[in-house]
CSV table of C-alpha atoms in Angstrom, one decimal:
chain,number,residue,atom,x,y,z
J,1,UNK,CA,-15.2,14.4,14.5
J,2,UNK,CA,-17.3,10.7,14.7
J,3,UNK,CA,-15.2,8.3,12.9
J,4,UNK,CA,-18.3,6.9,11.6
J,5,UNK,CA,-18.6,10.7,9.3
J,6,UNK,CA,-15.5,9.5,7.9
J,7,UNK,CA,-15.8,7.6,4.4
J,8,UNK,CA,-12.7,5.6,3.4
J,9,UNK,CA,-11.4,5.7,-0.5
J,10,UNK,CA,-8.4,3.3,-1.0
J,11,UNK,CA,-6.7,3.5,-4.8
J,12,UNK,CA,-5.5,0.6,-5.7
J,13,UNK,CA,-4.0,1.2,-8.9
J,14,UNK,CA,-2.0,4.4,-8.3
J,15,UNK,CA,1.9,4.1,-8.5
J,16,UNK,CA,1.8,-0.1,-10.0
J,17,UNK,CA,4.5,0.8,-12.8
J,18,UNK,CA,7.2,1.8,-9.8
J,19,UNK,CA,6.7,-2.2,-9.5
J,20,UNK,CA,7.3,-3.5,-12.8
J,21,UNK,CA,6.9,-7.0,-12.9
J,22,UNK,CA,5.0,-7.2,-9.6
J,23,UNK,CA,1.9,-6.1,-10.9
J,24,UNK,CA,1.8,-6.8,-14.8
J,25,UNK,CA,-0.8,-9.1,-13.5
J,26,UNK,CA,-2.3,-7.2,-10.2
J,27,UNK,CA,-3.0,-4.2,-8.4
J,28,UNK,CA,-0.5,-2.7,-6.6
J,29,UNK,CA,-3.1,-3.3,-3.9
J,30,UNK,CA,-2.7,-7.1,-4.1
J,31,UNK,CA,1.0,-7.3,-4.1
J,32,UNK,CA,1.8,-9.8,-1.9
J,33,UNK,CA,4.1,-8.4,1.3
J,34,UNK,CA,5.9,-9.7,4.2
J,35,UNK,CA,5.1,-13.8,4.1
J,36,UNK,CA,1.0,-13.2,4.5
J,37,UNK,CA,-0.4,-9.7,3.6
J,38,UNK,CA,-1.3,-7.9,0.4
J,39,UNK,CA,-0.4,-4.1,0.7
J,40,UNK,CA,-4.0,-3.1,0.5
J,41,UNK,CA,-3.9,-4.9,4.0
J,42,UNK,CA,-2.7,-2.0,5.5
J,43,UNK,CA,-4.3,0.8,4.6
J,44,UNK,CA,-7.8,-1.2,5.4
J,45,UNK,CA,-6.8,-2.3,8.6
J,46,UNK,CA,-5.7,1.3,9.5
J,47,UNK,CA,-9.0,2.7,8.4
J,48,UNK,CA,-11.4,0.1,10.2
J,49,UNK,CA,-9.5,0.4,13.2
J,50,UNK,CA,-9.8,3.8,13.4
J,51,UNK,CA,-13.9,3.2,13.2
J,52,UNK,CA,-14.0,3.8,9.6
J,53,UNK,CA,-17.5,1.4,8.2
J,54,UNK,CA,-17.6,2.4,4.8
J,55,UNK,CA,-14.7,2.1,2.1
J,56,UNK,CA,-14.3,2.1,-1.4
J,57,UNK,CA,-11.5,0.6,-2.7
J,58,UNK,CA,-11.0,2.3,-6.7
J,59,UNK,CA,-9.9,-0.4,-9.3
J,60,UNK,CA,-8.7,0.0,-13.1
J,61,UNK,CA,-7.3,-2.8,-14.3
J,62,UNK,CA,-6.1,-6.4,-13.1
J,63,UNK,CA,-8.3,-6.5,-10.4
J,64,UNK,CA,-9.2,-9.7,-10.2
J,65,UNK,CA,-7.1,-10.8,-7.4
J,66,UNK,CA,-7.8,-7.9,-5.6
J,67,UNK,CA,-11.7,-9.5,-5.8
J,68,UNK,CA,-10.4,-12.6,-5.0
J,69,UNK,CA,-8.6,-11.4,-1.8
J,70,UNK,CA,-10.5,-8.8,-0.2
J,71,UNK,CA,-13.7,-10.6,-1.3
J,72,UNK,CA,-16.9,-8.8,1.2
J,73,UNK,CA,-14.4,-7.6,3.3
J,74,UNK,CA,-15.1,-10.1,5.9
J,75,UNK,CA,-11.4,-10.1,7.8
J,76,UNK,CA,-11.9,-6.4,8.4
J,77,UNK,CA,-15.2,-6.7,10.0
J,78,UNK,CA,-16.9,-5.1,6.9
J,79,UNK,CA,-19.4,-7.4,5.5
J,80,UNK,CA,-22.5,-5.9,7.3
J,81,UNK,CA,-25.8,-4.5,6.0
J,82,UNK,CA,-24.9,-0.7,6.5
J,83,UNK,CA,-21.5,0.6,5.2
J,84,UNK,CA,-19.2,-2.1,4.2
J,85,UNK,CA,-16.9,-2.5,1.8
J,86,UNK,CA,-17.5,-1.4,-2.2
J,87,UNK,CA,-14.9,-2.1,-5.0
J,88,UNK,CA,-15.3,0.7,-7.7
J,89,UNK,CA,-14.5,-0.7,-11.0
J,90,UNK,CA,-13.3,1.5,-13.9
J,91,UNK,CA,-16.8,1.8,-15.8
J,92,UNK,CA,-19.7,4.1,-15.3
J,93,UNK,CA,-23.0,4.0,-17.4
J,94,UNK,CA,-22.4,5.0,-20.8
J,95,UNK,CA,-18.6,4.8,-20.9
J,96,UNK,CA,-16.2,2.0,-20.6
J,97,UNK,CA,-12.7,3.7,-20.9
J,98,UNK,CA,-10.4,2.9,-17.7
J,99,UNK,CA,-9.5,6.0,-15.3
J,100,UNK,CA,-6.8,8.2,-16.8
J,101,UNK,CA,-5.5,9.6,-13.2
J,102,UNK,CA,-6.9,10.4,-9.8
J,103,UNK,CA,-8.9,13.3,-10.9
J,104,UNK,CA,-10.8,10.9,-13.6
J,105,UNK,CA,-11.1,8.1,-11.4
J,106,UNK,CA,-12.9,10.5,-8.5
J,107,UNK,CA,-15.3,11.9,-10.7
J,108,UNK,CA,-16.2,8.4,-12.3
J,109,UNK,CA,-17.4,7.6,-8.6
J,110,UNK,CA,-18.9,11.0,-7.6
J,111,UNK,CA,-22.4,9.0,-7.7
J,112,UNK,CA,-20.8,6.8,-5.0
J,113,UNK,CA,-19.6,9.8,-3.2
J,114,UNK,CA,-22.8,11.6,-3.1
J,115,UNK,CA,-24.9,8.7,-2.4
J,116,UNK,CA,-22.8,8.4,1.1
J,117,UNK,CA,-23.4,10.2,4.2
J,118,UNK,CA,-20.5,10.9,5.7
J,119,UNK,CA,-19.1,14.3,6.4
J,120,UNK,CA,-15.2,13.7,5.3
J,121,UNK,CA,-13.6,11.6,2.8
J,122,UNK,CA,-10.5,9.8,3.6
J,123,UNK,CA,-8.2,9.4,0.9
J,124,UNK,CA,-5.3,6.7,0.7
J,125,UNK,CA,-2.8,5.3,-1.9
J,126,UNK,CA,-1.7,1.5,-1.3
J,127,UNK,CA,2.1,1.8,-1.6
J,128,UNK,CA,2.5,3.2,1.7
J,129,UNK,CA,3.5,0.3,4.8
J,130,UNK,CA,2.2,2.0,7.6
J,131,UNK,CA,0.4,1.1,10.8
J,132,UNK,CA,-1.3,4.2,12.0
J,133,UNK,CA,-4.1,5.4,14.1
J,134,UNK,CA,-6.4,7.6,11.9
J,135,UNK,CA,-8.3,8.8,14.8
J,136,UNK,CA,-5.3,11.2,15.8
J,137,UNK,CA,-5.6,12.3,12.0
J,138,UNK,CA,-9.0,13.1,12.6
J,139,UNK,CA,-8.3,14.6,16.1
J,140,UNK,CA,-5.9,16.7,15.0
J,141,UNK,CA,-8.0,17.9,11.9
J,142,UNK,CA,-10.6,19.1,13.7
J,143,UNK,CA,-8.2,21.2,16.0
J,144,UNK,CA,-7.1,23.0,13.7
J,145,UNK,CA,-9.9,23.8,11.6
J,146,UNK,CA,-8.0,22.8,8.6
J,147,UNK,CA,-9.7,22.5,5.2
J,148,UNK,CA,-8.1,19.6,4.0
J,149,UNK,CA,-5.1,17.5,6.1
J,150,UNK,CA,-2.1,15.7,4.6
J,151,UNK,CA,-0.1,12.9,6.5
J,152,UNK,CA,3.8,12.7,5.7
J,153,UNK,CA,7.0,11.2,6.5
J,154,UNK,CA,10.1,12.8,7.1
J,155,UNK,CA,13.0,11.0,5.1
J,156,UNK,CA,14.0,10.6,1.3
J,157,UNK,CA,12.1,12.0,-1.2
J,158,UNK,CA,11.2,9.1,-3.2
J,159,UNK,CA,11.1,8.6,-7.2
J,160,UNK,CA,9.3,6.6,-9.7
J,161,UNK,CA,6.0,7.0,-8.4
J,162,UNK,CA,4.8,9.9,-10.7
J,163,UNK,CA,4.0,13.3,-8.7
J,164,UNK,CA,5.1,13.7,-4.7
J,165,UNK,CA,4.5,16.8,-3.1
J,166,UNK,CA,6.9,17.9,-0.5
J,167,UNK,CA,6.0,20.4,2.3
J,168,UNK,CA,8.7,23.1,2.6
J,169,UNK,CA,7.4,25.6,5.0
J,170,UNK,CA,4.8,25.0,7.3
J,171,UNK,CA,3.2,27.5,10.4
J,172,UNK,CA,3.7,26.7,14.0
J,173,UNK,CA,0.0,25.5,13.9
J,174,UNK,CA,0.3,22.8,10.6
J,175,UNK,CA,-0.4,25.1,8.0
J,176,UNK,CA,1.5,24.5,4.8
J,177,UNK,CA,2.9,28.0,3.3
J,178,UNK,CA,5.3,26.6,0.7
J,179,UNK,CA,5.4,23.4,-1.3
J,180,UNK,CA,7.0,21.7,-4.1
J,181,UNK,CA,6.5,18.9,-6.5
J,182,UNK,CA,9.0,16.6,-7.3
J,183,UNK,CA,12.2,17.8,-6.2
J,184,UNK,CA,15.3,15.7,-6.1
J,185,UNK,CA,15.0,12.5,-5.4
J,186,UNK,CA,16.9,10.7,-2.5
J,187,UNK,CA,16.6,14.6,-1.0
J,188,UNK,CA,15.3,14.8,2.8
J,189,UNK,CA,12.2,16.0,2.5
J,190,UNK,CA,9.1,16.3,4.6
J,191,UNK,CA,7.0,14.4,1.7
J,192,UNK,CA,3.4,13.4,1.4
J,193,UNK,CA,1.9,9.9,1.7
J,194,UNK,CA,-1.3,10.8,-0.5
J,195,UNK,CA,-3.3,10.1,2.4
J,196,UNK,CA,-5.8,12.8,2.7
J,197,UNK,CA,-8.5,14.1,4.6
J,198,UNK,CA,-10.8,16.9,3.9
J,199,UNK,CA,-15.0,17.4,3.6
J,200,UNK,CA,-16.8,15.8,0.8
J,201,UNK,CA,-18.5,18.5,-0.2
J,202,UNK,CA,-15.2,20.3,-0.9
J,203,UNK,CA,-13.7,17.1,-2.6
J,204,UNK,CA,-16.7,17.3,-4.9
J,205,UNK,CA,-16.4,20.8,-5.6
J,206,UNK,CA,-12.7,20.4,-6.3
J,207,UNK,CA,-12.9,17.5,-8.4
J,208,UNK,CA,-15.9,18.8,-10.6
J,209,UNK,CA,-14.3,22.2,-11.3
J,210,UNK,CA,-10.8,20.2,-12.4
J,211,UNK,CA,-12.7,17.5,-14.4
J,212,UNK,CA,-14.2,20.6,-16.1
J,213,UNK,CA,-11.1,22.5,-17.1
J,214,UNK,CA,-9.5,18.8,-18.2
J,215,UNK,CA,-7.2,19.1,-15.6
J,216,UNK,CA,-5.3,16.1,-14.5
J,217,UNK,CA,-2.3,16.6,-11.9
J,218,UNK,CA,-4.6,16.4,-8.2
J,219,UNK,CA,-1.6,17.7,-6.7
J,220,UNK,CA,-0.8,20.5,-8.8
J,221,UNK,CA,-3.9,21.7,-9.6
J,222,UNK,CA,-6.3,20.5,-6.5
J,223,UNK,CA,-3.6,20.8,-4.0
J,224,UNK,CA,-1.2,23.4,-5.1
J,225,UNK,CA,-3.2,25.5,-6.6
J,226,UNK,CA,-5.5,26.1,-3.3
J,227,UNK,CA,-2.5,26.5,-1.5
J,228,UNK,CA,-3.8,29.9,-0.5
J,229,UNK,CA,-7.2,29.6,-0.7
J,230,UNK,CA,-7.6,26.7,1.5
J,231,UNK,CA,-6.4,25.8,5.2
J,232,UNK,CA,-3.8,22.6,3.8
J,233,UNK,CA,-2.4,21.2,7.0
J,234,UNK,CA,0.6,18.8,7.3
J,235,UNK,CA,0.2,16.0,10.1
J,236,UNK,CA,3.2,14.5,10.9
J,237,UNK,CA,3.8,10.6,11.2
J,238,UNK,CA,7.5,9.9,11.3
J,239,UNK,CA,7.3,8.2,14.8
J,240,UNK,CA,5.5,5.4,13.2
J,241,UNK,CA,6.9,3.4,10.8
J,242,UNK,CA,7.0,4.2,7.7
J,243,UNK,CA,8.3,3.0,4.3
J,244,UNK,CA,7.1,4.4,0.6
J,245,UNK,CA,7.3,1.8,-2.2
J,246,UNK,CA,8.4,3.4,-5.0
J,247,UNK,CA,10.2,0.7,-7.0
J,248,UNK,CA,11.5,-2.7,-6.5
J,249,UNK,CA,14.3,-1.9,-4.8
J,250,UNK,CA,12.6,0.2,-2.1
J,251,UNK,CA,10.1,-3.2,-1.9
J,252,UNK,CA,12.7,-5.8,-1.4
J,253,UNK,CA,14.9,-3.3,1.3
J,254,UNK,CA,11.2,-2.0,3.1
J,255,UNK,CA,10.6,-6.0,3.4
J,256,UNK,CA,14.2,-6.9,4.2
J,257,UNK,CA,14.0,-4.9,7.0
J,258,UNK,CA,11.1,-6.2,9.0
J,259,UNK,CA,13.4,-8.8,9.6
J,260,UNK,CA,14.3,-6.6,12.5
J,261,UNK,CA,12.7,-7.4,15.4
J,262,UNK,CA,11.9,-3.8,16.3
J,263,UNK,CA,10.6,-2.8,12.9
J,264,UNK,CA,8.2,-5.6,12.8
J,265,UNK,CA,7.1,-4.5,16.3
J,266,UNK,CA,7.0,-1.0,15.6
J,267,UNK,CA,5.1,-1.8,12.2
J,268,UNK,CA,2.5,-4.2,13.9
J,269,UNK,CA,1.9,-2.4,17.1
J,270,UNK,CA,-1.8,-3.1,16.4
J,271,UNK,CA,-3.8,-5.3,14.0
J,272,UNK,CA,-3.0,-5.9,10.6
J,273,UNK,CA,-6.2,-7.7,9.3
J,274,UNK,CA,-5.2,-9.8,6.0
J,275,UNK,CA,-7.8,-13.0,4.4
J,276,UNK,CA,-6.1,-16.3,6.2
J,277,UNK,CA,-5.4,-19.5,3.8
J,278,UNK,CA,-5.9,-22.3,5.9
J,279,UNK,CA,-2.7,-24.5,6.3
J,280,UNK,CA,-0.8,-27.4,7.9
J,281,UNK,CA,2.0,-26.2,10.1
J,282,UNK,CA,5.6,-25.9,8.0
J,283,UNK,CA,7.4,-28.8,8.3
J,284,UNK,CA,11.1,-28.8,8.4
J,285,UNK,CA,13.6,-31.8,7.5
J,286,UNK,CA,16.1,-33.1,9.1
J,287,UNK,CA,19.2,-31.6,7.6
J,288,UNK,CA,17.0,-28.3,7.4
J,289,UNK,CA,17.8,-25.1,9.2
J,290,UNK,CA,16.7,-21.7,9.3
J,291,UNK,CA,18.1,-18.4,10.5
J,292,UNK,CA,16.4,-15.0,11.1
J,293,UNK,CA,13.7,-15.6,8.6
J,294,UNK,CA,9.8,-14.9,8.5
J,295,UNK,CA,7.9,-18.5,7.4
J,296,UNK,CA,4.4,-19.0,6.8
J,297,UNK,CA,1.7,-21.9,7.4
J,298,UNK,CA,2.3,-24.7,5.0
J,299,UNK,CA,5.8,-24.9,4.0
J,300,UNK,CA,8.2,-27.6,3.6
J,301,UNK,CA,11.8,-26.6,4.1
J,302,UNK,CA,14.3,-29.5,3.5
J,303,UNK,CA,17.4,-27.0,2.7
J,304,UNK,CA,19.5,-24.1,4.6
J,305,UNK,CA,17.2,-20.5,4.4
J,306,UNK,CA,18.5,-17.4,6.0
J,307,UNK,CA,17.3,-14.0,6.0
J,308,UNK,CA,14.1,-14.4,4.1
J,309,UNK,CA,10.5,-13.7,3.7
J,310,UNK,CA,9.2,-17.2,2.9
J,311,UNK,CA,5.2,-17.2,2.3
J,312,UNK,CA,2.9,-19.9,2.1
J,313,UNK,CA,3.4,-23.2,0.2
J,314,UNK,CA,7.0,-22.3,-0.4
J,315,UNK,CA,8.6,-26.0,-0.9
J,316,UNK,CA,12.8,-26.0,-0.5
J,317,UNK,CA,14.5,-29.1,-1.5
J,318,UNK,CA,17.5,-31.1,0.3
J,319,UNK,CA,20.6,-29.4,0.3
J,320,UNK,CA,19.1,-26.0,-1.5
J,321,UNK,CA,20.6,-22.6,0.2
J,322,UNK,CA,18.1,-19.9,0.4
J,323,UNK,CA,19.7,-16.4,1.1
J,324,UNK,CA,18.9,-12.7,1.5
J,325,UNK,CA,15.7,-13.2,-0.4
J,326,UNK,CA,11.6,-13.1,-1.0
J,327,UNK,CA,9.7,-16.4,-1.8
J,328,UNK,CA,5.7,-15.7,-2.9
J,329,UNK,CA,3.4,-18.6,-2.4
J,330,UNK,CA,3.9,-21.6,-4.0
J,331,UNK,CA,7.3,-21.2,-5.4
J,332,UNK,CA,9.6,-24.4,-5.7
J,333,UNK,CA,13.1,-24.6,-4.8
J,334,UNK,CA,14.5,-27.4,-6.5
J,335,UNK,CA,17.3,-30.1,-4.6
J,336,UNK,CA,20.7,-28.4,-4.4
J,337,UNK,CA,19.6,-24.9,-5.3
J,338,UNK,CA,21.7,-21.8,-4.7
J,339,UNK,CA,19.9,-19.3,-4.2
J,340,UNK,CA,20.7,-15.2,-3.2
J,341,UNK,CA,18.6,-11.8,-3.4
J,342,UNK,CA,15.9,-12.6,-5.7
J,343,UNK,CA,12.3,-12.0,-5.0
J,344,UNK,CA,10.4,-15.1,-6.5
J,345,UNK,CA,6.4,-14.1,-7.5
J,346,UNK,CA,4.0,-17.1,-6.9
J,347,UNK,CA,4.2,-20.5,-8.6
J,348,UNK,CA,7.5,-19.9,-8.9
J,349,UNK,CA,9.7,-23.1,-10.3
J,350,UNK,CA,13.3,-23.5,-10.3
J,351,UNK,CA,15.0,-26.5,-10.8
J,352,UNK,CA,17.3,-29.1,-9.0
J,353,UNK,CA,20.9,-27.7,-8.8
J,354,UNK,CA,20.4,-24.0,-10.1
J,355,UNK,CA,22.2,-21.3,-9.1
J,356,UNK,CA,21.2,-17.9,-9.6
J,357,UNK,CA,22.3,-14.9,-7.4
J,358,UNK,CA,21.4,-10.9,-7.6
J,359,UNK,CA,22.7,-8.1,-5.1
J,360,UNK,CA,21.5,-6.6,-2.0
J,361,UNK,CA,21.5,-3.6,-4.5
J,362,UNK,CA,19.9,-5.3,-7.3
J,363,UNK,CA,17.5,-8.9,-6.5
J,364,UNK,CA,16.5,-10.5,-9.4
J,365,UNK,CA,12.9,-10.2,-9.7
J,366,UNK,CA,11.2,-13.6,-11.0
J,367,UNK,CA,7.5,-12.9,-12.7
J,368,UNK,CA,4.4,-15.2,-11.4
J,369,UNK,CA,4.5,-18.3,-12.8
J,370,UNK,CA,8.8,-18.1,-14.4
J,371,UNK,CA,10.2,-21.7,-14.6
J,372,UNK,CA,14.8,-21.7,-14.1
């Protein structure tokens, strides 16, 4: 298989009510993540560098900071004359409802399908962190002569994230024989990460015929229900890392624990494209000090910070103490502040001498834009 057969689809939508607050004003896609990315980062960057030139990247609602941020798609090399990089808004001619689920939201770009002429279609969700090689996808696809392939993780099944299919038995060669849809969660589980690769001709077919018959599950009835039909082929990618957002929780613990020093190596092992905000170096005070913490550009940290994810223009006042937690752009820590496990969205303001304090277990999650 030519990586340049392969077309790229990237939902950007799917899964934003596991993240509550987080995205009553964005995409899941343009979540902010680990002091300079977006989460859409990742599954771009693993699809250029794998030599895919043409994605779309499938909207609903709240995308305007998605627009904002992945603009031409210029930082992944995809503003060029051929190919490139299309965001798929949520209205076709004659209608102007917003996509129901994945089925609807397919079918509402089959023109854009059809119109491309690639072989395959390569599906992806944007809750997954992962740095993987899609070439070895593709590779292994081919090998088998699979109909459609499905990368997954082996760990807890995760929850809050609507349908997750789990693979229960699968051939010495790939082949899936047995699956399920959401069993228990926090169960080990050889789950799927809704990344997906099959022909586009066959997506079509699928998708029209479901579409028809009002069906709206694209696991239960696209990929359970050709479980015997089709070739459905699991590709393993445990040795990378992995980690499925599925709520809050699972985003503040996933980012607390690139903190590690082999996790963020294992997680950026190649390129991770994001757009770059041009800043002045962070400046640190005097009576400032900082331990095993991520900073960005443009900071000014007067105060004590450890163990956090501090992202651009993050101000933190004289004699403030900064602990176990996640600080979006912009946000203001006031003089004197104590602060402890809360996750802070941008243009976040709290004031001199607050102290306000959540749980490893339980951060306190501060909308865009919350004043303390």
């Amino acid at each position: 298989m030519n990586e340049k057969t392969v077309l790229g689809m990237i939902f950007a939508n799917i899964h934003e009510e596991a993240l509550d607050s987080l995205t009553a004003m964005r995409t899941m896609g343009s979540v902010p993540f680990c002091s300079r990315y977006r989460l859409i980062d990742f599954p771009l960057s693993n699809m250029v560098g794998s030599g895919v030139t043409k994605i779309g990247v499938v909207t609903n609602a709240d995308f305007q900071s998605l627009m904002d941020h992945v603009g031409m798609g210029k930082p992944w090399d995809l503003s060029r004359k051929t190919d490139g990089l299309y965001l798929l808004p949520p209205f076709s001619v004659g209608s102007a409802s917003m996509w129901g689920n994945r089925i609807d939201a397919i079918y509402g770009n089959m023109n854009f399908l059809q119109q491309s002429n690639q072989t395959y279609v390569l599906m992806s969700d944007c809750n997954n962190i992962l740095n993987f090689d899609y070439s070895k996808l593709f590779a292994a696809h081919d090998e088998s002569g699979a109909d459609i392939t499905i990368l997954g993780v082996k760990g807890k099944m995760p929850s809050n994230i609507g349908s997750v299919l789990s693979f229960d038995k699968i051939n010495p060669n790939g082949r899936i024989t047995e699956m399920s849809l959401d069993i228990k969660a926090g169960e080990e589980a050889f789950y799927s990460c809704n990344i997906i690769l099959m022909k586009k001709y066959l997506l079509e077919t699928l998708i029209t015929s479901a579409h028809s018959k009002n069906e709206v599950s694209f696991q239960r009835n696209i990929i359970m229900a050709n479980l015997k039909n089709l070739k459905i082929h699991a590709y393993d990618a445990t040795d990378s890392f992995a980690g499925t957002i599925e709520s809050v929780q699972s985003y503040y613990d996933i980012s607390m624990s690139l903190l590690q020093k082999e996790n963020r190596k294992k997680l950026f092992s190649s390129p991770v494209s994001t757009k770059e905000r041009d800043d002045m170096p962070t400046l640190y005070g005097p009576d400032s000090s900082l331990k095993n913490s991520l900073v960005a550009d443009g900071c000014i940290i007067e105060g004590q910070v450890e163990n956090c994810i501090v992202f651009k223009g993050v101000k933190i006042g004289k004699g403030a103490k900064v602990k176990n937690s996640i600080l979006m752009q912009d946000t203001v820590i006031g003089d004197g502040a104590k602060i402890n496990c809360i996750i802070s969205d941008k243009n976040v303001s709290i004031k001199n001498n607050a102290e306000l304090s959540g749980a490893d277990t339980f951060p306190i999650c501060l909308t865009k834009n919350t004043r303390v």
